[in-house]
CSV table of N, CA and C in Angstrom, one decimal:
chain,number,residue,atom,x,y,z
M,1,MET,N,-69.8,-42.5,-40.0
M,1,MET,CA,-69.0,-42.6,-38.9
M,1,MET,C,-69.9,-43.0,-37.7
M,2,ASN,N,-69.6,-44.2,-37.2
M,2,ASN,CA,-70.3,-44.7,-36.0
M,2,ASN,C,-69.4,-44.9,-34.9
M,3,ARG,N,-69.4,-43.9,-34.0
M,3,ARG,CA,-68.5,-44.0,-32.8
M,3,ARG,C,-69.3,-44.2,-31.6
M,4,SER,N,-69.0,-45.1,-30.8
M,4,SER,CA,-69.7,-45.4,-29.5
M,4,SER,C,-69.2,-44.3,-28.5
M,5,LEU,N,-70.2,-44.0,-27.6
M,5,LEU,CA,-69.9,-43.0,-26.6
M,5,LEU,C,-69.2,-43.6,-25.4
M,6,SER,N,-68.3,-42.9,-24.8
M,6,SER,CA,-67.7,-43.4,-23.6
M,6,SER,C,-68.7,-43.2,-22.4
M,7,GLU,N,-68.4,-43.9,-21.3
M,7,GLU,CA,-69.3,-43.8,-20.1
M,7,GLU,C,-69.4,-42.3,-19.7
M,8,LEU,N,-68.2,-41.6,-19.7
M,8,LEU,CA,-68.1,-40.2,-19.3
M,8,LEU,C,-69.0,-39.4,-20.2
M,9,GLU,N,-69.0,-39.6,-21.5
M,9,GLU,CA,-69.9,-38.8,-22.4
M,9,GLU,C,-71.3,-39.1,-22.2
M,10,ILE,N,-71.6,-40.3,-21.8
M,10,ILE,CA,-73.1,-40.7,-21.6
M,10,ILE,C,-73.6,-40.0,-20.4
M,11,ILE,N,-72.8,-40.0,-19.3
M,11,ILE,CA,-73.2,-39.5,-18.0
M,11,ILE,C,-73.1,-37.9,-18.0
M,12,GLN,N,-72.0,-37.4,-18.5
M,12,GLN,CA,-71.8,-36.0,-18.4
M,12,GLN,C,-72.2,-35.3,-19.7
M,13,ASN,N,-73.5,-35.3,-20.0
M,13,ASN,CA,-74.0,-34.7,-21.2
M,13,ASN,C,-75.1,-33.7,-20.7
M,14,PRO,N,-75.2,-32.6,-21.5
M,14,PRO,CA,-76.1,-31.5,-21.1
M,14,PRO,C,-77.6,-31.9,-21.0
M,15,ALA,N,-78.0,-32.9,-21.8
M,15,ALA,CA,-79.4,-33.4,-21.8
M,15,ALA,C,-79.7,-34.0,-20.4
M,16,LEU,N,-78.9,-34.9,-20.0
M,16,LEU,CA,-79.1,-35.6,-18.7
M,16,LEU,C,-78.9,-34.5,-17.6
M,17,GLY,N,-78.0,-33.6,-17.7
M,17,GLY,CA,-77.8,-32.5,-16.8
M,17,GLY,C,-79.0,-31.7,-16.6
M,18,ALA,N,-79.6,-31.3,-17.8
M,18,ALA,CA,-80.8,-30.5,-17.7
M,18,ALA,C,-81.9,-31.2,-17.0
M,19,TYR,N,-82.1,-32.5,-17.2
M,19,TYR,CA,-83.1,-33.3,-16.5
M,19,TYR,C,-82.8,-33.3,-15.0
M,20,LEU,N,-81.6,-33.5,-14.6
M,20,LEU,CA,-81.3,-33.6,-13.2
M,20,LEU,C,-81.5,-32.2,-12.6
M,21,LEU,N,-81.1,-31.1,-13.3
M,21,LEU,CA,-81.3,-29.8,-12.7
M,21,LEU,C,-82.8,-29.5,-12.6
M,22,TRP,N,-83.6,-29.9,-13.6
M,22,TRP,CA,-85.0,-29.8,-13.5
M,22,TRP,C,-85.6,-30.5,-12.3
M,23,ARG,N,-85.2,-31.7,-12.0
M,23,ARG,CA,-85.7,-32.4,-10.9
M,23,ARG,C,-85.3,-31.7,-9.6
M,24,PHE,N,-84.1,-31.2,-9.5
M,24,PHE,CA,-83.7,-30.4,-8.4
M,24,PHE,C,-84.6,-29.2,-8.2
M,25,GLY,N,-84.9,-28.5,-9.2
M,25,GLY,CA,-85.7,-27.3,-9.2
M,25,GLY,C,-87.1,-27.6,-8.7
M,26,VAL,N,-87.7,-28.7,-9.3
M,26,VAL,CA,-89.1,-29.0,-8.9
M,26,VAL,C,-89.1,-29.4,-7.4
M,27,SER,N,-88.2,-30.1,-6.9
M,27,SER,CA,-88.2,-30.4,-5.5
M,27,SER,C,-87.9,-29.2,-4.6
M,28,TYR,N,-87.1,-28.3,-5.1
M,28,TYR,CA,-86.8,-27.1,-4.3
M,28,TYR,C,-88.1,-26.3,-4.2
M,29,GLN,N,-88.8,-26.2,-5.2
M,29,GLN,CA,-90.1,-25.3,-5.3
M,29,GLN,C,-91.2,-26.0,-4.6
M,30,ALA,N,-91.2,-27.3,-4.3
M,30,ALA,CA,-92.3,-28.1,-3.9
M,30,ALA,C,-92.8,-27.6,-2.5
M,31,SER,N,-91.9,-27.2,-1.6
M,31,SER,CA,-92.4,-26.9,-0.3
M,31,SER,C,-93.2,-25.6,-0.2
M,32,ASP,N,-92.6,-24.5,-0.8
M,32,ASP,CA,-93.3,-23.2,-0.7
M,32,ASP,C,-93.4,-22.4,-2.0
M,33,GLY,N,-93.0,-23.0,-3.1
M,33,GLY,CA,-93.1,-22.4,-4.4
M,33,GLY,C,-92.0,-21.4,-4.7
M,34,ARG,N,-91.1,-21.2,-3.7
M,34,ARG,CA,-89.9,-20.3,-4.0
M,34,ARG,C,-89.1,-20.9,-5.1
M,35,GLN,N,-88.5,-20.1,-5.9
M,35,GLN,CA,-87.6,-20.5,-7.0
M,35,GLN,C,-86.2,-20.6,-6.4
M,36,ALA,N,-85.4,-21.5,-6.9
M,36,ALA,CA,-84.1,-21.7,-6.4
M,36,ALA,C,-83.2,-20.7,-6.9
M,37,PRO,N,-82.2,-20.2,-6.1
M,37,PRO,CA,-81.2,-19.3,-6.5
M,37,PRO,C,-80.4,-19.9,-7.6
M,38,PHE,N,-80.0,-19.1,-8.6
M,38,PHE,CA,-79.2,-19.5,-9.8
M,38,PHE,C,-78.0,-20.3,-9.3
M,39,HIS,N,-77.3,-19.8,-8.3
M,39,HIS,CA,-76.0,-20.3,-7.8
M,39,HIS,C,-76.1,-21.8,-7.5
M,40,LEU,N,-77.3,-22.2,-6.9
M,40,LEU,CA,-77.4,-23.5,-6.4
M,40,LEU,C,-77.4,-24.6,-7.5
M,41,PHE,N,-77.8,-24.2,-8.7
M,41,PHE,CA,-77.8,-25.1,-9.8
M,41,PHE,C,-76.4,-25.6,-10.2
M,42,PHE,N,-75.4,-24.8,-9.7
M,42,PHE,CA,-74.0,-25.2,-10.0
M,42,PHE,C,-73.5,-26.3,-9.1
M,43,LEU,N,-74.2,-26.5,-8.0
M,43,LEU,CA,-73.8,-27.6,-7.0
M,43,LEU,C,-74.4,-29.0,-7.4
M,44,VAL,N,-75.5,-29.0,-8.1
M,44,VAL,CA,-76.2,-30.2,-8.3
M,44,VAL,C,-75.4,-31.3,-9.1
M,45,LEU,N,-74.9,-31.0,-10.2
M,45,LEU,CA,-74.2,-31.9,-11.1
M,45,LEU,C,-72.9,-32.4,-10.4
M,46,PRO,N,-72.1,-31.5,-9.8
M,46,PRO,CA,-70.9,-32.0,-9.1
M,46,PRO,C,-71.2,-33.0,-7.9
M,47,LEU,N,-72.4,-32.8,-7.4
M,47,LEU,CA,-72.7,-33.7,-6.3
M,47,LEU,C,-73.3,-35.0,-6.8
M,48,VAL,N,-74.2,-35.0,-7.7
M,48,VAL,CA,-74.8,-36.2,-8.1
M,48,VAL,C,-74.1,-37.0,-9.2
M,49,LEU,N,-73.1,-36.4,-9.9
M,49,LEU,CA,-72.4,-37.1,-10.9
M,49,LEU,C,-71.1,-37.7,-10.3
M,50,HIS,N,-70.8,-37.5,-9.0
M,50,HIS,CA,-69.7,-38.1,-8.4
M,50,HIS,C,-70.1,-39.3,-7.6
M,51,ARG,N,-69.6,-40.5,-7.9
M,51,ARG,CA,-70.1,-41.8,-7.4
M,51,ARG,C,-70.1,-41.8,-5.9
M,52,HIS,N,-69.1,-41.4,-5.2
M,52,HIS,CA,-69.0,-41.5,-3.8
M,52,HIS,C,-70.0,-40.5,-3.1
M,53,THR,N,-70.1,-39.4,-3.7
M,53,THR,CA,-71.1,-38.4,-3.1
M,53,THR,C,-72.5,-38.8,-3.4
M,54,LEU,N,-72.7,-39.4,-4.6
M,54,LEU,CA,-74.1,-39.9,-4.9
M,54,LEU,C,-74.5,-41.0,-3.9
M,55,SER,N,-73.5,-41.8,-3.5
M,55,SER,CA,-73.9,-42.9,-2.6
M,55,SER,C,-74.2,-42.3,-1.2
M,56,LYS,N,-73.5,-41.2,-0.8
M,56,LYS,CA,-73.9,-40.6,0.5
M,56,LYS,C,-75.2,-39.9,0.4
M,57,ILE,N,-75.5,-39.3,-0.7
M,57,ILE,CA,-76.9,-38.7,-0.9
M,57,ILE,C,-77.9,-39.8,-0.8
M,58,SER,N,-77.7,-40.9,-1.5
M,58,SER,CA,-78.7,-42.0,-1.6
M,58,SER,C,-78.9,-42.7,-0.2
M,59,SER,N,-77.8,-42.7,0.6
M,59,SER,CA,-77.9,-43.4,1.9
M,59,SER,C,-78.4,-42.4,3.0
M,60,THR,N,-78.6,-41.2,2.7
M,60,THR,CA,-79.1,-40.2,3.7
M,60,THR,C,-80.6,-40.0,3.4
M,61,GLN,N,-81.4,-40.2,4.5
M,61,GLN,CA,-82.8,-40.1,4.4
M,61,GLN,C,-83.2,-38.6,4.1
M,62,ARG,N,-84.2,-38.4,3.3
M,62,ARG,CA,-84.7,-37.1,3.0
M,62,ARG,C,-84.9,-36.2,4.2
M,63,ALA,N,-85.5,-36.8,5.2
M,63,ALA,CA,-85.8,-36.1,6.5
M,63,ALA,C,-84.6,-35.7,7.3
M,64,SER,N,-83.5,-36.4,7.0
M,64,SER,CA,-82.3,-36.2,7.8
M,64,SER,C,-81.6,-34.9,7.5
M,65,GLY,N,-81.7,-34.5,6.2
M,65,GLY,CA,-81.3,-33.1,5.8
M,65,GLY,C,-79.8,-33.0,5.4
M,66,LEU,N,-79.6,-31.8,5.0
M,66,LEU,CA,-78.3,-31.4,4.4
M,66,LEU,C,-77.2,-31.5,5.4
M,67,ALA,N,-77.4,-31.2,6.7
M,67,ALA,CA,-76.4,-31.3,7.7
M,67,ALA,C,-75.9,-32.7,7.9
M,68,LEU,N,-76.8,-33.7,7.9
M,68,LEU,CA,-76.3,-35.0,8.1
M,68,LEU,C,-75.6,-35.5,6.9
M,69,PHE,N,-76.1,-35.2,5.7
M,69,PHE,CA,-75.4,-35.5,4.5
M,69,PHE,C,-74.0,-35.0,4.5
M,70,ALA,N,-73.8,-33.7,4.9
M,70,ALA,CA,-72.5,-33.1,4.9
M,70,ALA,C,-71.6,-33.8,6.0
M,71,ALA,N,-72.2,-34.2,7.1
M,71,ALA,CA,-71.5,-34.8,8.1
M,71,ALA,C,-71.0,-36.2,7.6
M,72,LYS,N,-71.8,-36.9,6.9
M,72,LYS,CA,-71.4,-38.2,6.3
M,72,LYS,C,-70.2,-38.0,5.3
M,73,LEU,N,-70.4,-37.0,4.5
M,73,LEU,CA,-69.3,-36.7,3.5
M,73,LEU,C,-68.0,-36.3,4.2
M,74,ALA,N,-68.2,-35.6,5.3
M,74,ALA,CA,-67.0,-35.1,6.0
M,74,ALA,C,-66.3,-36.1,6.9
M,75,GLU,N,-66.8,-37.3,6.9
M,75,GLU,CA,-66.1,-38.4,7.6
M,75,GLU,C,-64.7,-38.6,7.0
M,76,GLU,N,-64.6,-38.3,5.7
M,76,GLU,CA,-63.4,-38.2,5.0
M,76,GLU,C,-63.3,-36.8,4.5
M,77,ARG,N,-62.7,-35.9,5.3
M,77,ARG,CA,-62.8,-34.5,5.1
M,77,ARG,C,-62.5,-34.0,3.6
M,78,GLU,N,-61.6,-34.7,3.0
M,78,GLU,CA,-61.2,-34.3,1.6
M,78,GLU,C,-62.4,-34.4,0.6
M,79,ASN,N,-63.4,-35.3,1.0
M,79,ASN,CA,-64.6,-35.4,0.1
M,79,ASN,C,-65.4,-34.2,0.2
M,80,LEU,N,-65.5,-33.6,1.4
M,80,LEU,CA,-66.3,-32.4,1.5
M,80,LEU,C,-65.6,-31.2,0.9
M,81,MET,N,-64.3,-31.2,1.1
M,81,MET,CA,-63.4,-30.1,0.6
M,81,MET,C,-63.4,-30.1,-1.0
M,82,ALA,N,-63.6,-31.3,-1.6
M,82,ALA,CA,-63.5,-31.4,-3.0
M,82,ALA,C,-64.7,-30.9,-3.8
M,83,ILE,N,-65.8,-30.6,-3.1
M,83,ILE,CA,-67.0,-30.2,-3.7
M,83,ILE,C,-66.8,-28.9,-4.5
M,84,HIS,N,-66.1,-28.0,-3.9
M,84,HIS,CA,-65.9,-26.7,-4.5
M,84,HIS,C,-65.1,-26.8,-5.8
M,85,ASN,N,-64.0,-27.6,-5.8
M,85,ASN,CA,-63.2,-27.8,-7.0
M,85,ASN,C,-64.0,-28.6,-8.1
M,86,ARG,N,-64.8,-29.6,-7.7
M,86,ARG,CA,-65.7,-30.3,-8.7
M,86,ARG,C,-66.7,-29.3,-9.3
M,87,THR,N,-67.2,-28.4,-8.5
M,87,THR,CA,-68.1,-27.4,-9.0
M,87,THR,C,-67.5,-26.5,-10.0
M,88,LEU,N,-66.2,-26.1,-9.8
M,88,LEU,CA,-65.5,-25.4,-10.8
M,88,LEU,C,-65.3,-26.2,-12.1
M,89,SER,N,-64.9,-27.5,-11.9
M,89,SER,CA,-64.6,-28.3,-13.0
M,89,SER,C,-65.8,-28.6,-13.9
M,90,LEU,N,-66.9,-28.7,-13.2
M,90,LEU,CA,-68.2,-29.0,-14.0
M,90,LEU,C,-69.0,-27.7,-14.3
M,91,ARG,N,-68.4,-26.6,-14.1
M,91,ARG,CA,-69.1,-25.3,-14.4
M,91,ARG,C,-69.6,-25.3,-15.8
M,92,ARG,N,-68.8,-25.7,-16.8
M,92,ARG,CA,-69.3,-25.6,-18.2
M,92,ARG,C,-70.4,-26.5,-18.4
M,93,LEU,N,-70.4,-27.8,-17.9
M,93,LEU,CA,-71.5,-28.7,-18.1
M,93,LEU,C,-72.7,-28.2,-17.4
M,94,SER,N,-72.6,-27.6,-16.2
M,94,SER,CA,-73.7,-27.0,-15.5
M,94,SER,C,-74.4,-25.9,-16.4
M,95,LEU,N,-73.5,-25.0,-16.9
M,95,LEU,CA,-74.0,-23.9,-17.8
M,95,LEU,C,-74.7,-24.5,-19.0
M,96,GLN,N,-74.1,-25.5,-19.7
M,96,GLN,CA,-74.7,-26.1,-20.9
M,96,GLN,C,-76.0,-26.7,-20.5
M,97,SER,N,-76.1,-27.4,-19.3
M,97,SER,CA,-77.3,-28.0,-18.9
M,97,SER,C,-78.4,-27.0,-18.6
M,98,LEU,N,-78.0,-25.9,-17.9
M,98,LEU,CA,-79.0,-24.9,-17.7
M,98,LEU,C,-79.5,-24.3,-19.0
M,99,ALA,N,-78.6,-24.1,-20.0
M,99,ALA,CA,-79.1,-23.5,-21.2
M,99,ALA,C,-80.0,-24.5,-22.0
M,100,MET,N,-79.6,-25.8,-21.9
M,100,MET,CA,-80.5,-26.8,-22.6
M,100,MET,C,-81.8,-26.9,-21.9
M,101,GLY,N,-81.8,-26.8,-20.6
M,101,GLY,CA,-83.1,-26.8,-19.8
M,101,GLY,C,-84.0,-25.6,-20.2
M,102,ALA,N,-83.3,-24.5,-20.3
M,102,ALA,CA,-84.1,-23.3,-20.7
M,102,ALA,C,-84.6,-23.4,-22.1
M,103,ASP,N,-83.7,-23.8,-23.0
M,103,ASP,CA,-84.1,-24.0,-24.4
M,103,ASP,C,-85.3,-24.9,-24.6
M,104,HIS,N,-85.4,-26.0,-23.8
M,104,HIS,CA,-86.5,-27.0,-23.9
M,104,HIS,C,-87.6,-26.7,-22.9
M,105,ARG,N,-87.6,-25.6,-22.3
M,105,ARG,CA,-88.6,-25.1,-21.4
M,105,ARG,C,-88.8,-25.9,-20.1
M,106,LEU,N,-87.8,-26.6,-19.7
M,106,LEU,CA,-87.8,-27.3,-18.4
M,106,LEU,C,-87.5,-26.3,-17.3
M,107,LEU,N,-86.7,-25.3,-17.7
M,107,LEU,CA,-86.3,-24.3,-16.7
M,107,LEU,C,-86.5,-22.9,-17.3
M,108,SER,N,-86.8,-22.0,-16.4
M,108,SER,CA,-86.9,-20.5,-16.8
M,108,SER,C,-86.0,-19.8,-15.9
M,109,ILE,N,-85.0,-19.1,-16.5
M,109,ILE,CA,-84.0,-18.3,-15.7
M,109,ILE,C,-84.4,-16.9,-15.7
M,110,SER,N,-84.5,-16.3,-14.4
M,110,SER,CA,-84.8,-14.9,-14.2
M,110,SER,C,-83.5,-14.2,-14.0
M,111,ALA,N,-83.2,-13.3,-14.9
M,111,ALA,CA,-82.0,-12.4,-14.7
M,111,ALA,C,-82.3,-11.3,-13.7
M,112,THR,N,-83.6,-11.0,-13.5
M,112,THR,CA,-83.9,-10.0,-12.6
M,112,THR,C,-83.6,-10.3,-11.1
M,113,ASP,N,-83.9,-11.5,-10.7
M,113,ASP,CA,-83.6,-11.9,-9.3
M,113,ASP,C,-82.7,-13.1,-9.2
M,114,ALA,N,-82.1,-13.4,-10.3
M,114,ALA,CA,-81.1,-14.5,-10.3
M,114,ALA,C,-81.6,-15.8,-9.7
M,115,THR,N,-82.8,-16.2,-10.2
M,115,THR,CA,-83.4,-17.5,-9.7
M,115,THR,C,-83.7,-18.3,-11.0
M,116,VAL,N,-84.0,-19.5,-10.7
M,116,VAL,CA,-84.4,-20.5,-11.8
M,116,VAL,C,-85.7,-21.2,-11.3
M,117,ARG,N,-86.6,-21.1,-12.2
M,117,ARG,CA,-87.9,-21.8,-12.0
M,117,ARG,C,-87.9,-23.1,-12.8
M,118,ALA,N,-88.2,-24.2,-12.1
M,118,ALA,CA,-88.4,-25.5,-12.8
M,118,ALA,C,-89.9,-25.5,-13.2
M,119,ASN,N,-90.1,-25.5,-14.5
M,119,ASN,CA,-91.5,-25.6,-15.0
M,119,ASN,C,-92.1,-26.9,-14.8
M,120,THR,N,-93.3,-26.9,-14.2
M,120,THR,CA,-93.9,-28.2,-13.9
M,120,THR,C,-94.6,-28.8,-15.2
M,121,ALA,N,-94.7,-30.0,-15.1
M,121,ALA,CA,-95.3,-30.7,-16.2
M,121,ALA,C,-96.8,-30.5,-16.4
M,122,ASP,N,-97.2,-30.4,-17.6
M,122,ASP,CA,-98.6,-30.3,-17.9
M,122,ASP,C,-98.9,-31.6,-18.8
M,123,GLU,N,-100.1,-31.6,-19.2
M,123,GLU,CA,-100.6,-32.8,-19.9
M,123,GLU,C,-99.8,-33.0,-21.3
M,124,ARG,N,-99.2,-32.0,-21.8
M,124,ARG,CA,-98.4,-32.1,-23.0
M,124,ARG,C,-97.0,-32.6,-22.8
M,125,PHE,N,-96.6,-32.5,-21.5
M,125,PHE,CA,-95.2,-32.8,-21.2
M,125,PHE,C,-95.1,-34.2,-20.6
M,126,ARG,N,-94.3,-35.0,-21.3
M,126,ARG,CA,-94.1,-36.4,-20.8
M,126,ARG,C,-92.8,-36.5,-20.1
M,127,VAL,N,-92.9,-36.8,-18.8
M,127,VAL,CA,-91.7,-37.0,-18.0
M,127,VAL,C,-91.0,-38.2,-18.5
M,128,PRO,N,-89.7,-38.1,-18.8
M,128,PRO,CA,-89.0,-39.3,-19.3
M,128,PRO,C,-88.8,-40.3,-18.2
M,129,THR,N,-88.8,-41.5,-18.6
M,129,THR,CA,-88.5,-42.6,-17.7
M,129,THR,C,-87.1,-43.1,-17.9
M,130,LEU,N,-86.3,-43.1,-16.8
M,130,LEU,CA,-84.9,-43.4,-16.9
M,130,LEU,C,-84.8,-44.9,-16.7
M,131,PRO,N,-83.7,-45.5,-17.2
M,131,PRO,CA,-83.4,-46.9,-16.9
M,131,PRO,C,-83.2,-47.1,-15.4
M,132,ASP,N,-83.4,-48.3,-15.0
M,132,ASP,CA,-83.3,-48.6,-13.6
M,132,ASP,C,-81.9,-48.3,-13.0
M,133,ARG,N,-80.8,-48.5,-13.8
M,133,ARG,CA,-79.5,-48.2,-13.4
M,133,ARG,C,-79.3,-46.7,-13.1
M,134,LEU,N,-80.2,-45.8,-13.6
M,134,LEU,CA,-80.0,-44.4,-13.3
M,134,LEU,C,-81.1,-43.9,-12.3
M,135,THR,N,-81.8,-44.7,-11.7
M,135,THR,CA,-82.8,-44.3,-10.8
M,135,THR,C,-82.3,-43.5,-9.6
M,136,SER,N,-81.2,-44.0,-9.0
M,136,SER,CA,-80.6,-43.3,-7.9
M,136,SER,C,-80.1,-41.9,-8.3
M,137,LEU,N,-79.6,-41.9,-9.6
M,137,LEU,CA,-79.1,-40.6,-10.1
M,137,LEU,C,-80.2,-39.6,-10.2
M,138,ALA,N,-81.4,-40.0,-10.5
M,138,ALA,CA,-82.6,-39.2,-10.7
M,138,ALA,C,-83.2,-38.7,-9.3
M,139,ARG,N,-83.1,-39.6,-8.3
M,139,ARG,CA,-83.6,-39.3,-7.0
M,139,ARG,C,-82.7,-38.3,-6.2
M,140,ALA,N,-81.5,-38.4,-6.5
M,140,ALA,CA,-80.5,-37.5,-5.7
M,140,ALA,C,-80.8,-36.0,-5.8
M,141,PRO,N,-81.1,-35.5,-7.0
M,141,PRO,CA,-81.4,-34.1,-7.1
M,141,PRO,C,-82.6,-33.7,-6.4
M,142,GLU,N,-83.6,-34.6,-6.3
M,142,GLU,CA,-84.8,-34.3,-5.5
M,142,GLU,C,-84.5,-34.1,-4.1
M,143,LYS,N,-83.7,-35.0,-3.5
M,143,LYS,CA,-83.3,-34.8,-2.1
M,143,LYS,C,-82.5,-33.5,-1.9
M,144,LEU,N,-81.6,-33.3,-2.8
M,144,LEU,CA,-80.8,-32.0,-2.7
M,144,LEU,C,-81.7,-30.8,-2.8
M,145,GLY,N,-82.7,-30.8,-3.7
M,145,GLY,CA,-83.6,-29.7,-3.8
M,145,GLY,C,-84.4,-29.5,-2.6
M,146,TYR,N,-84.9,-30.6,-2.0
M,146,TYR,CA,-85.6,-30.5,-0.7
M,146,TYR,C,-84.7,-29.9,0.4
M,147,TRP,N,-83.5,-30.5,0.5
M,147,TRP,CA,-82.6,-30.1,1.6
M,147,TRP,C,-82.2,-28.6,1.4
M,148,CYS,N,-81.9,-28.2,0.2
M,148,CYS,CA,-81.4,-26.8,0.0
M,148,CYS,C,-82.6,-25.9,0.2
M,149,SER,N,-83.8,-26.3,0.0
M,149,SER,CA,-85.0,-25.4,0.2
M,149,SER,C,-85.2,-25.0,1.7
M,150,GLN,N,-84.5,-25.8,2.5
M,150,GLN,CA,-84.7,-25.6,4.0
M,150,GLN,C,-83.7,-24.6,4.5
M,151,PHE,N,-82.7,-24.2,3.7
M,151,PHE,CA,-81.6,-23.3,4.2
M,151,PHE,C,-81.4,-22.1,3.3
M,152,SER,N,-80.7,-21.1,3.9
M,152,SER,CA,-80.4,-20.0,3.0
M,152,SER,C,-79.1,-20.3,2.2
M,153,LEU,N,-78.9,-19.5,1.2
M,153,LEU,CA,-77.7,-19.7,0.4
M,153,LEU,C,-76.4,-19.7,1.2
M,154,HIS,N,-76.4,-18.8,2.1
M,154,HIS,CA,-75.2,-18.7,3.0
M,154,HIS,C,-75.0,-20.0,3.8
M,155,GLN,N,-76.1,-20.5,4.4
M,155,GLN,CA,-76.0,-21.7,5.2
M,155,GLN,C,-75.6,-22.9,4.4
M,156,ILE,N,-76.1,-23.0,3.2
M,156,ILE,CA,-75.7,-24.1,2.3
M,156,ILE,C,-74.2,-24.0,2.0
M,157,ALA,N,-73.7,-22.8,1.6
M,157,ALA,CA,-72.3,-22.6,1.3
M,157,ALA,C,-71.4,-23.0,2.5
M,158,LYS,N,-71.9,-22.6,3.7
M,158,LYS,CA,-71.1,-22.9,4.9
M,158,LYS,C,-71.1,-24.4,5.2
M,159,THR,N,-72.2,-25.1,5.0
M,159,THR,CA,-72.4,-26.5,5.3
M,159,THR,C,-71.5,-27.3,4.3
M,160,LEU,N,-71.6,-27.0,3.1
M,160,LEU,CA,-70.9,-27.7,2.0
M,160,LEU,C,-69.5,-27.2,1.7
M,161,MET,N,-69.1,-26.1,2.5
M,161,MET,CA,-67.8,-25.6,2.3
M,161,MET,C,-67.5,-25.1,0.9
M,162,VAL,N,-68.4,-24.4,0.3
M,162,VAL,CA,-68.2,-23.8,-1.0
M,162,VAL,C,-68.4,-22.3,-1.0
M,163,ASP,N,-67.8,-21.7,-2.0
M,163,ASP,CA,-68.0,-20.2,-2.2
M,163,ASP,C,-68.9,-20.0,-3.4
M,164,PHE,N,-69.8,-19.0,-3.3
M,164,PHE,CA,-70.6,-18.7,-4.4
M,164,PHE,C,-70.1,-17.4,-5.0
């Protein structure tokens, strides 16, 4: 049986999700080594796998921050309000991606303090190279990780109008 995958199956798969979550975690940890709260990993895929939101992330400079990104998204208020529902819709994919990331040692989940550590690459770990058409998809979690590392969980939830 040779069945070709749909675009949805190609983009919304746990392997790509694990990679995107890992990039988010690495960027989050880069500034001061703190591990990202477990809850934040549920925001990444709903933000970067949504074309309109991805374009807003891509067009916002890293130094501009989460507040400017949210302001751009809120130009059409329903886009900002939809994040919470997309987070719920993609909860299963986020969980599968976290599990795959943990299984393949990209991520380490701490049940003690509800954080996730993105394991950094060593000489045995080869960082995959994505095709050019997916480059913006790979860069978006890095910006999100940096932006989120600058705020508390409460501030992020308030800015993006989500509940944890």
